[in-house]
């Protein structure tokens, strides 16, 4: 292994420029060595701006021509599987953006490919790396909240429909549920101790998404004092994405998920909704205590933790506890963790295996919304067919 891990960036759009490139540059034992983007002008510009020696239009070309150790896949969702497959075949470790895949079957295929290649496949679920998430996980693991039996998670946007491929079902797999909800489902499921999902009832709506709800360039300019946030927030980074011609995905999703020991998770997420503010929140309730993350405006959470409170009884008296949280950029922490895992040969905190379960819940919510019925989730063992929702 070279002194520094040589990292390639696949796709040079919003998340690559706003999160992954700056993060790789901050890791002492890593360097961005190459990048590619279908838009060759963008590939060249971003490479030059970041002193990256090699740039390509085609990722296969990049995998073949540049000696690298790892890649970060920052492509539209429908390309996560083919690009990961090719990267693993080229013997590269992979950090793949969320959602891992279009559905659980694809996610399973990616995990099996990584196992066969004996390479790390980590999924970029950065919400687990927020300092409030890390602190809460530690408190829960140490039984400070007792047994967790109920959680509520929400990420509601009033006017935040992302452009281009995000609104095309064939490229994105769905709307806010698979885009934002994947973070919430993963975070809640992880905090609850990864319980086995049993059934789901969900609804999706497409009442609001139309060109007027598409965030405009003037909105972007109004927010120009928040450049980092603008780059990361897919809805505010639309200037080089095409206006979608058709709306093939939901704009609101609501779901109840039931787990093996009767635990319940409530989830709500929108790209556009007549709500007052854009908010993200999480609430976790256990037999010995509860916790609340936020509510917070998402952009304010990129480099600062959300506010968090713990609710307990002491001598029968209700007390509210406010943990002191470190300022952590979750994307920096995620990328550093990926590099550390490669160097130390250890399993990541967000292994792709776990993303399969989250994708199964998402598949089931879409199925429930489509059929109007509760959907039982198969046990997921054995053949891929058992990953289909019943
Ligand atoms: N974790 C987060 O907070 C977060 C935030 C935003 C986006 N994301 C995820 O990151 C991924 C990318 O999202 P984005 O917002 O950067 O999208 P984007 O549209 O801004 O960027 C995607 C880039 O991929 C390029 N591309 C498309 N097809 C290609 C191909 N065949 N080969 C090479 N390049 C190609 C496009 O030209 C574009 O530059 C998605 O999976 C998204 O869900 C995660």
Short mmCIF file of N, CA and C in Angstrom, two decimals, residues 88-229:
data_model
loop_
_atom_site.label_atom_id
_atom_site.label_comp_id
_atom_site.label_asym_id
_atom_site.label_seq_id
_atom_site.Cartn_x
_atom_site.Cartn_y
_atom_site.Cartn_z
N UNK A 88 -15.14 -3.00 -7.80
CA UNK A 88 -14.72 -4.19 -7.06
C UNK A 88 -13.94 -5.13 -7.96
N UNK A 89 -14.37 -5.22 -9.22
CA UNK A 89 -13.62 -6.06 -10.18
C UNK A 89 -12.21 -5.51 -10.39
N UNK A 90 -12.07 -4.19 -10.23
CA UNK A 90 -10.74 -3.58 -10.36
C UNK A 90 -9.99 -3.62 -9.02
N UNK A 91 -10.53 -4.38 -8.05
CA UNK A 91 -9.90 -4.59 -6.73
C UNK A 91 -9.77 -3.30 -5.93
N UNK A 92 -10.82 -2.50 -5.97
CA UNK A 92 -10.83 -1.25 -5.21
C UNK A 92 -11.80 -1.35 -4.04
N UNK A 93 -11.45 -0.70 -2.91
CA UNK A 93 -12.42 -0.55 -1.83
C UNK A 93 -13.42 0.53 -2.26
N UNK A 94 -14.67 0.40 -1.78
CA UNK A 94 -15.71 1.31 -2.26
C UNK A 94 -16.48 1.95 -1.09
N UNK A 95 -16.56 3.28 -1.16
CA UNK A 95 -17.52 4.00 -0.32
C UNK A 95 -18.59 4.48 -1.29
N UNK A 96 -19.81 3.96 -1.14
CA UNK A 96 -20.88 4.30 -2.09
C UNK A 96 -21.89 5.21 -1.41
N UNK A 97 -22.28 6.26 -2.11
CA UNK A 97 -23.29 7.18 -1.56
C UNK A 97 -24.61 6.46 -1.30
N UNK A 98 -25.41 7.05 -0.43
CA UNK A 98 -26.74 6.54 -0.14
C UNK A 98 -27.70 6.96 -1.23
N UNK A 99 -28.83 6.30 -1.43
CA UNK A 99 -29.12 4.97 -0.96
C UNK A 99 -28.17 3.99 -1.65
N UNK A 100 -27.82 2.90 -0.96
CA UNK A 100 -26.83 1.99 -1.54
C UNK A 100 -27.24 1.59 -2.96
N UNK A 101 -28.55 1.34 -3.14
CA UNK A 101 -29.00 0.82 -4.44
C UNK A 101 -30.44 1.23 -4.67
N UNK A 102 -30.97 0.80 -5.80
CA UNK A 102 -32.36 1.11 -6.15
C UNK A 102 -33.34 0.32 -5.29
N UNK A 103 -32.91 -0.87 -4.81
CA UNK A 103 -33.78 -1.73 -4.01
C UNK A 103 -32.91 -2.76 -3.27
N UNK A 104 -33.57 -3.59 -2.45
CA UNK A 104 -32.83 -4.54 -1.61
C UNK A 104 -32.12 -5.61 -2.44
N UNK A 105 -32.73 -6.02 -3.55
CA UNK A 105 -32.08 -7.05 -4.37
C UNK A 105 -30.76 -6.56 -4.93
N UNK A 106 -30.76 -5.34 -5.41
CA UNK A 106 -29.51 -4.76 -5.92
C UNK A 106 -28.49 -4.62 -4.79
N UNK A 107 -28.96 -4.20 -3.63
CA UNK A 107 -28.05 -4.03 -2.48
C UNK A 107 -27.41 -5.37 -2.12
N UNK A 108 -28.23 -6.43 -2.14
CA UNK A 108 -27.72 -7.77 -1.83
C UNK A 108 -26.63 -8.17 -2.85
N UNK A 109 -26.91 -7.87 -4.11
CA UNK A 109 -25.93 -8.22 -5.14
C UNK A 109 -24.59 -7.49 -4.90
N UNK A 110 -24.68 -6.23 -4.51
CA UNK A 110 -23.46 -5.46 -4.26
C UNK A 110 -22.67 -6.04 -3.08
N UNK A 111 -23.40 -6.44 -2.04
CA UNK A 111 -22.74 -7.01 -0.86
C UNK A 111 -22.05 -8.33 -1.23
N UNK A 112 -22.74 -9.15 -2.03
CA UNK A 112 -22.13 -10.43 -2.43
C UNK A 112 -20.88 -10.20 -3.29
N UNK A 113 -20.94 -9.21 -4.16
CA UNK A 113 -19.77 -8.90 -5.00
C UNK A 113 -18.59 -8.46 -4.12
N UNK A 114 -18.87 -7.65 -3.11
CA UNK A 114 -17.79 -7.16 -2.22
C UNK A 114 -17.20 -8.32 -1.42
N UNK A 115 -18.07 -9.23 -0.98
CA UNK A 115 -17.57 -10.40 -0.23
C UNK A 115 -16.63 -11.22 -1.10
N UNK A 116 -17.06 -11.45 -2.34
CA UNK A 116 -16.22 -12.26 -3.24
C UNK A 116 -14.90 -11.54 -3.54
N UNK A 117 -14.95 -10.21 -3.68
CA UNK A 117 -13.73 -9.45 -4.01
C UNK A 117 -12.86 -9.23 -2.77
N UNK A 118 -13.42 -9.53 -1.58
CA UNK A 118 -12.71 -9.30 -0.30
C UNK A 118 -12.28 -7.83 -0.16
N UNK A 119 -13.19 -6.96 -0.50
CA UNK A 119 -12.93 -5.52 -0.39
C UNK A 119 -14.00 -4.90 0.50
N UNK A 120 -13.67 -3.73 1.06
CA UNK A 120 -14.65 -3.02 1.89
C UNK A 120 -15.69 -2.37 0.97
N UNK A 121 -16.95 -2.57 1.31
CA UNK A 121 -18.03 -1.81 0.67
C UNK A 121 -18.78 -1.11 1.80
N UNK A 122 -18.56 0.18 1.89
CA UNK A 122 -19.20 0.98 2.96
C UNK A 122 -20.23 1.88 2.31
N UNK A 123 -21.35 2.11 3.00
CA UNK A 123 -22.37 3.00 2.44
C UNK A 123 -22.31 4.33 3.19
N UNK A 124 -22.46 5.40 2.42
CA UNK A 124 -22.29 6.74 2.99
C UNK A 124 -23.57 7.21 3.68
N UNK A 125 -23.80 6.68 4.87
CA UNK A 125 -24.94 7.10 5.68
C UNK A 125 -24.39 7.98 6.79
N UNK A 126 -24.13 9.24 6.42
CA UNK A 126 -23.36 10.11 7.31
C UNK A 126 -24.08 10.52 8.58
N UNK A 127 -25.42 10.35 8.61
CA UNK A 127 -26.14 10.74 9.84
C UNK A 127 -25.66 9.96 11.05
N UNK A 128 -25.14 8.75 10.83
CA UNK A 128 -24.61 7.99 11.97
C UNK A 128 -23.36 8.65 12.54
N UNK A 129 -22.69 9.50 11.73
CA UNK A 129 -21.44 10.11 12.17
C UNK A 129 -21.64 11.47 12.84
N UNK A 130 -22.88 11.95 12.89
CA UNK A 130 -23.14 13.21 13.60
C UNK A 130 -22.80 13.00 15.07
N UNK A 131 -22.32 14.06 15.75
CA UNK A 131 -21.92 13.81 17.14
C UNK A 131 -23.15 13.51 18.01
N UNK A 132 -24.32 14.09 17.70
CA UNK A 132 -25.50 13.75 18.52
C UNK A 132 -25.85 12.26 18.34
N UNK A 133 -25.68 11.74 17.11
CA UNK A 133 -26.00 10.32 16.87
C UNK A 133 -25.02 9.43 17.64
N UNK A 134 -23.74 9.78 17.60
CA UNK A 134 -22.72 8.97 18.28
C UNK A 134 -22.96 8.96 19.79
N UNK A 135 -23.29 10.14 20.35
CA UNK A 135 -23.51 10.22 21.80
C UNK A 135 -24.76 9.42 22.18
N UNK A 136 -25.81 9.59 21.40
CA UNK A 136 -27.05 8.88 21.72
C UNK A 136 -26.87 7.36 21.62
N UNK A 137 -26.13 6.92 20.61
CA UNK A 137 -25.88 5.49 20.45
C UNK A 137 -25.16 4.94 21.69
N UNK A 138 -24.17 5.69 22.16
CA UNK A 138 -23.41 5.26 23.34
C UNK A 138 -24.33 5.17 24.57
N UNK A 139 -25.19 6.17 24.74
CA UNK A 139 -26.10 6.16 25.89
C UNK A 139 -27.06 4.97 25.80
N UNK A 140 -27.57 4.72 24.59
CA UNK A 140 -28.52 3.61 24.42
C UNK A 140 -27.82 2.27 24.65
N UNK A 141 -26.62 2.12 24.09
CA UNK A 141 -25.88 0.86 24.27
C UNK A 141 -25.59 0.59 25.74
N UNK A 142 -25.46 1.66 26.51
CA UNK A 142 -25.19 1.49 27.94
C UNK A 142 -26.47 1.54 28.76
N UNK A 143 -27.60 1.27 28.09
CA UNK A 143 -28.89 1.08 28.77
C UNK A 143 -29.40 2.32 29.50
N UNK A 144 -28.88 3.52 29.15
CA UNK A 144 -29.35 4.72 29.84
C UNK A 144 -30.83 5.00 29.55
N UNK A 145 -31.31 4.54 28.39
CA UNK A 145 -32.73 4.75 28.06
C UNK A 145 -33.54 3.46 28.25
N UNK A 146 -32.91 2.40 28.73
CA UNK A 146 -33.62 1.12 28.89
C UNK A 146 -33.89 0.48 27.54
N UNK A 147 -35.03 -0.24 27.46
CA UNK A 147 -35.38 -0.88 26.18
C UNK A 147 -36.13 0.12 25.31
N UNK A 148 -35.65 0.28 24.09
CA UNK A 148 -36.30 1.24 23.17
C UNK A 148 -37.52 0.56 22.55
N UNK A 149 -38.69 1.21 22.62
CA UNK A 149 -39.87 0.59 22.03
C UNK A 149 -40.59 1.48 21.02
N UNK A 150 -40.21 2.75 20.92
CA UNK A 150 -40.90 3.63 19.97
C UNK A 150 -39.93 4.69 19.50
N UNK A 151 -39.98 4.99 18.21
CA UNK A 151 -39.15 6.09 17.66
C UNK A 151 -39.96 6.84 16.62
N UNK A 152 -39.67 8.13 16.51
CA UNK A 152 -40.31 8.98 15.50
C UNK A 152 -39.22 9.73 14.77
N UNK A 153 -39.26 9.72 13.47
CA UNK A 153 -38.24 10.43 12.70
C UNK A 153 -38.93 11.23 11.60
N UNK A 154 -38.46 12.42 11.37
CA UNK A 154 -39.04 13.21 10.29
C UNK A 154 -38.03 14.13 9.64
N UNK A 155 -38.21 14.32 8.36
CA UNK A 155 -37.43 15.31 7.61
C UNK A 155 -38.41 15.88 6.59
N UNK A 156 -38.90 17.08 6.92
CA UNK A 156 -39.93 17.69 6.07
C UNK A 156 -39.36 18.92 5.40
N UNK A 157 -39.46 18.92 4.09
CA UNK A 157 -39.07 20.10 3.33
C UNK A 157 -40.32 20.76 2.79
N UNK A 158 -40.32 22.10 2.85
CA UNK A 158 -41.48 22.83 2.33
C UNK A 158 -41.35 23.03 0.83
N UNK A 159 -40.18 23.44 0.40
CA UNK A 159 -39.92 23.63 -1.04
C UNK A 159 -38.52 23.13 -1.34
N UNK A 160 -38.35 21.87 -1.52
CA UNK A 160 -37.00 21.33 -1.70
C UNK A 160 -36.94 20.20 -2.70
N UNK A 161 -37.67 20.35 -3.80
CA UNK A 161 -37.65 19.28 -4.81
C UNK A 161 -36.34 19.37 -5.59
N UNK A 162 -35.51 18.33 -5.52
CA UNK A 162 -34.26 18.39 -6.28
C UNK A 162 -34.54 18.25 -7.78
N UNK A 163 -33.61 18.68 -8.57
CA UNK A 163 -33.85 18.64 -10.02
C UNK A 163 -33.42 17.34 -10.66
N UNK A 164 -33.56 17.34 -11.99
CA UNK A 164 -33.01 16.28 -12.84
C UNK A 164 -33.35 14.87 -12.41
N UNK A 165 -32.32 14.04 -12.33
CA UNK A 165 -32.50 12.60 -12.14
C UNK A 165 -33.20 12.27 -10.83
N UNK A 166 -33.11 13.13 -9.81
CA UNK A 166 -33.73 12.83 -8.51
C UNK A 166 -35.24 12.60 -8.64
N UNK A 167 -35.85 13.24 -9.67
CA UNK A 167 -37.31 13.11 -9.81
C UNK A 167 -37.72 12.03 -10.81
N UNK A 168 -36.72 11.30 -11.35
CA UNK A 168 -37.04 10.23 -12.31
C UNK A 168 -36.95 8.89 -11.62
N UNK A 169 -38.05 8.17 -11.57
CA UNK A 169 -38.10 6.91 -10.81
C UNK A 169 -37.06 5.90 -11.29
N UNK A 170 -36.84 5.84 -12.61
CA UNK A 170 -35.90 4.86 -13.16
C UNK A 170 -34.46 5.16 -12.75
N UNK A 171 -34.19 6.40 -12.38
CA UNK A 171 -32.81 6.75 -12.01
C UNK A 171 -32.63 6.87 -10.50
N UNK A 172 -33.70 7.26 -9.80
CA UNK A 172 -33.57 7.52 -8.36
C UNK A 172 -34.19 6.41 -7.51
N UNK A 173 -35.12 5.66 -8.08
CA UNK A 173 -35.80 4.59 -7.33
C UNK A 173 -37.01 5.10 -6.57
N UNK A 174 -37.11 6.42 -6.38
CA UNK A 174 -38.24 6.99 -5.65
C UNK A 174 -37.91 8.43 -5.28
N UNK A 175 -38.77 9.02 -4.45
CA UNK A 175 -38.62 10.43 -4.08
C UNK A 175 -37.99 10.60 -2.70
N UNK A 176 -38.60 11.44 -1.86
CA UNK A 176 -37.98 11.74 -0.56
C UNK A 176 -37.79 10.52 0.33
N UNK A 177 -38.62 9.49 0.15
CA UNK A 177 -38.45 8.30 1.00
C UNK A 177 -37.08 7.66 0.80
N UNK A 178 -36.70 7.46 -0.46
CA UNK A 178 -35.41 6.79 -0.70
C UNK A 178 -34.25 7.79 -0.62
N UNK A 179 -34.56 9.08 -0.82
CA UNK A 179 -33.51 10.10 -0.79
C UNK A 179 -33.20 10.55 0.64
N UNK A 180 -34.23 11.02 1.36
CA UNK A 180 -34.02 11.53 2.73
C UNK A 180 -34.38 10.47 3.77
N UNK A 181 -35.48 9.75 3.49
CA UNK A 181 -35.98 8.75 4.45
C UNK A 181 -34.95 7.67 4.74
N UNK A 182 -34.09 7.38 3.77
CA UNK A 182 -33.08 6.34 3.98
C UNK A 182 -32.17 6.72 5.16
N UNK A 183 -31.86 8.02 5.29
CA UNK A 183 -31.03 8.47 6.42
C UNK A 183 -31.78 8.24 7.74
N UNK A 184 -33.06 8.62 7.75
CA UNK A 184 -33.84 8.55 8.99
C UNK A 184 -34.08 7.10 9.41
N UNK A 185 -34.45 6.27 8.42
CA UNK A 185 -34.69 4.86 8.72
C UNK A 185 -33.43 4.21 9.25
N UNK A 186 -32.33 4.50 8.58
CA UNK A 186 -31.07 3.89 9.00
C UNK A 186 -30.70 4.34 10.41
N UNK A 187 -30.85 5.65 10.68
CA UNK A 187 -30.46 6.17 11.99
C UNK A 187 -31.32 5.55 13.09
N UNK A 188 -32.63 5.55 12.86
CA UNK A 188 -33.54 5.01 13.89
C UNK A 188 -33.27 3.53 14.11
N UNK A 189 -33.12 2.80 13.02
CA UNK A 189 -32.91 1.34 13.10
C UNK A 189 -31.62 1.02 13.84
N UNK A 190 -30.58 1.80 13.57
CA UNK A 190 -29.27 1.61 14.23
C UNK A 190 -29.37 1.97 15.71
N UNK A 191 -30.03 3.10 16.01
CA UNK A 191 -30.17 3.49 17.43
C UNK A 191 -31.00 2.47 18.19
N UNK A 192 -31.97 1.85 17.52
CA UNK A 192 -32.84 0.86 18.18
C UNK A 192 -32.13 -0.49 18.34
N UNK A 193 -30.92 -0.61 17.79
CA UNK A 193 -30.17 -1.86 17.93
C UNK A 193 -30.38 -2.83 16.78
N UNK A 194 -30.68 -2.31 15.60
CA UNK A 194 -30.86 -3.10 14.37
C UNK A 194 -31.89 -4.23 14.52
N UNK A 195 -33.08 -3.94 15.04
CA UNK A 195 -34.08 -5.01 15.18
C UNK A 195 -34.58 -5.49 13.81
N UNK A 196 -35.06 -6.73 13.79
CA UNK A 196 -35.55 -7.31 12.53
C UNK A 196 -36.89 -6.67 12.16
N UNK A 197 -36.99 -6.05 10.98
CA UNK A 197 -38.29 -5.48 10.59
C UNK A 197 -39.29 -6.58 10.24
N UNK A 198 -40.53 -6.41 10.67
CA UNK A 198 -41.56 -7.43 10.45
C UNK A 198 -42.62 -6.99 9.44
N UNK A 199 -43.11 -5.77 9.61
CA UNK A 199 -44.17 -5.31 8.71
C UNK A 199 -44.17 -3.80 8.61
N UNK A 200 -44.84 -3.36 7.56
CA UNK A 200 -44.83 -1.94 7.24
C UNK A 200 -46.20 -1.53 6.72
N UNK A 201 -46.65 -0.35 7.12
CA UNK A 201 -47.79 0.24 6.41
C UNK A 201 -47.38 1.66 6.03
N UNK A 202 -47.56 1.99 4.78
CA UNK A 202 -47.06 3.29 4.34
C UNK A 202 -47.96 3.93 3.30
N UNK A 203 -47.82 5.25 3.20
CA UNK A 203 -48.54 5.99 2.15
C UNK A 203 -47.55 6.92 1.48
N UNK A 204 -47.71 7.08 0.18
CA UNK A 204 -46.95 8.11 -0.52
C UNK A 204 -47.93 8.99 -1.28
N UNK A 205 -47.54 10.24 -1.48
CA UNK A 205 -48.40 11.21 -2.17
C UNK A 205 -47.58 11.97 -3.20
N UNK A 206 -48.24 12.32 -4.30
CA UNK A 206 -47.59 13.16 -5.32
C UNK A 206 -48.51 14.32 -5.65
N UNK A 207 -48.85 15.09 -4.66
CA UNK A 207 -49.81 16.17 -4.85
C UNK A 207 -49.18 17.51 -5.18
N UNK A 208 -47.94 17.68 -4.81
CA UNK A 208 -47.37 19.02 -4.77
C UNK A 208 -46.25 19.26 -5.76
N UNK A 209 -45.55 18.19 -6.15
CA UNK A 209 -44.34 18.41 -6.95
C UNK A 209 -44.72 18.81 -8.37
N UNK A 210 -44.38 19.99 -8.72
CA UNK A 210 -44.58 20.49 -10.07
C UNK A 210 -43.55 21.60 -10.26
N UNK A 211 -43.36 22.11 -11.46
CA UNK A 211 -42.25 23.03 -11.67
C UNK A 211 -42.20 24.20 -10.69
N UNK A 212 -43.33 24.68 -10.19
CA UNK A 212 -43.28 25.82 -9.27
C UNK A 212 -42.61 25.47 -7.95
N UNK A 213 -42.58 24.18 -7.63
CA UNK A 213 -41.98 23.78 -6.36
C UNK A 213 -40.49 23.48 -6.50
N UNK A 214 -40.04 23.52 -7.74
CA UNK A 214 -38.63 23.26 -8.00
C UNK A 214 -37.84 24.48 -7.56
N UNK A 215 -36.84 24.26 -6.75
CA UNK A 215 -36.16 25.41 -6.16
C UNK A 215 -35.37 26.16 -7.24
N UNK A 216 -35.53 27.48 -7.27
CA UNK A 216 -35.00 28.24 -8.41
C UNK A 216 -33.61 28.80 -8.14
N UNK A 217 -32.99 29.32 -9.21
CA UNK A 217 -31.66 29.89 -9.04
C UNK A 217 -31.68 31.08 -8.09
N UNK A 218 -32.81 31.84 -8.06
CA UNK A 218 -32.83 32.99 -7.14
C UNK A 218 -32.83 32.50 -5.69
N UNK A 219 -33.46 31.35 -5.46
CA UNK A 219 -33.41 30.79 -4.10
C UNK A 219 -31.97 30.43 -3.76
N UNK A 220 -31.26 29.91 -4.78
CA UNK A 220 -29.88 29.51 -4.52
C UNK A 220 -29.07 30.75 -4.15
N UNK A 221 -29.29 31.85 -4.92
CA UNK A 221 -28.52 33.06 -4.65
C UNK A 221 -28.83 33.63 -3.27
N UNK A 222 -30.10 33.53 -2.87
CA UNK A 222 -30.45 34.00 -1.53
C UNK A 222 -29.66 33.27 -0.46
N UNK A 223 -29.28 32.05 -0.78
CA UNK A 223 -28.58 31.23 0.20
C UNK A 223 -27.08 31.22 -0.01
N UNK A 224 -26.59 32.17 -0.83
CA UNK A 224 -25.18 32.04 -1.21
C UNK A 224 -24.20 32.29 -0.06
N UNK A 225 -24.71 32.82 1.05
CA UNK A 225 -23.82 32.96 2.21
C UNK A 225 -23.61 31.63 2.93
N UNK A 226 -24.19 30.56 2.38
CA UNK A 226 -23.98 29.25 2.99
C UNK A 226 -23.42 28.29 1.94
N UNK A 227 -22.22 28.58 1.40
CA UNK A 227 -21.75 27.79 0.26
C UNK A 227 -21.63 26.30 0.53
N UNK A 228 -21.14 25.92 1.71
CA UNK A 228 -20.97 24.50 1.98
C UNK A 228 -22.34 23.82 1.97
N UNK A 229 -23.26 24.45 2.68
CA UNK A 229 -24.59 23.87 2.74
C UNK A 229 -25.20 23.76 1.35
#
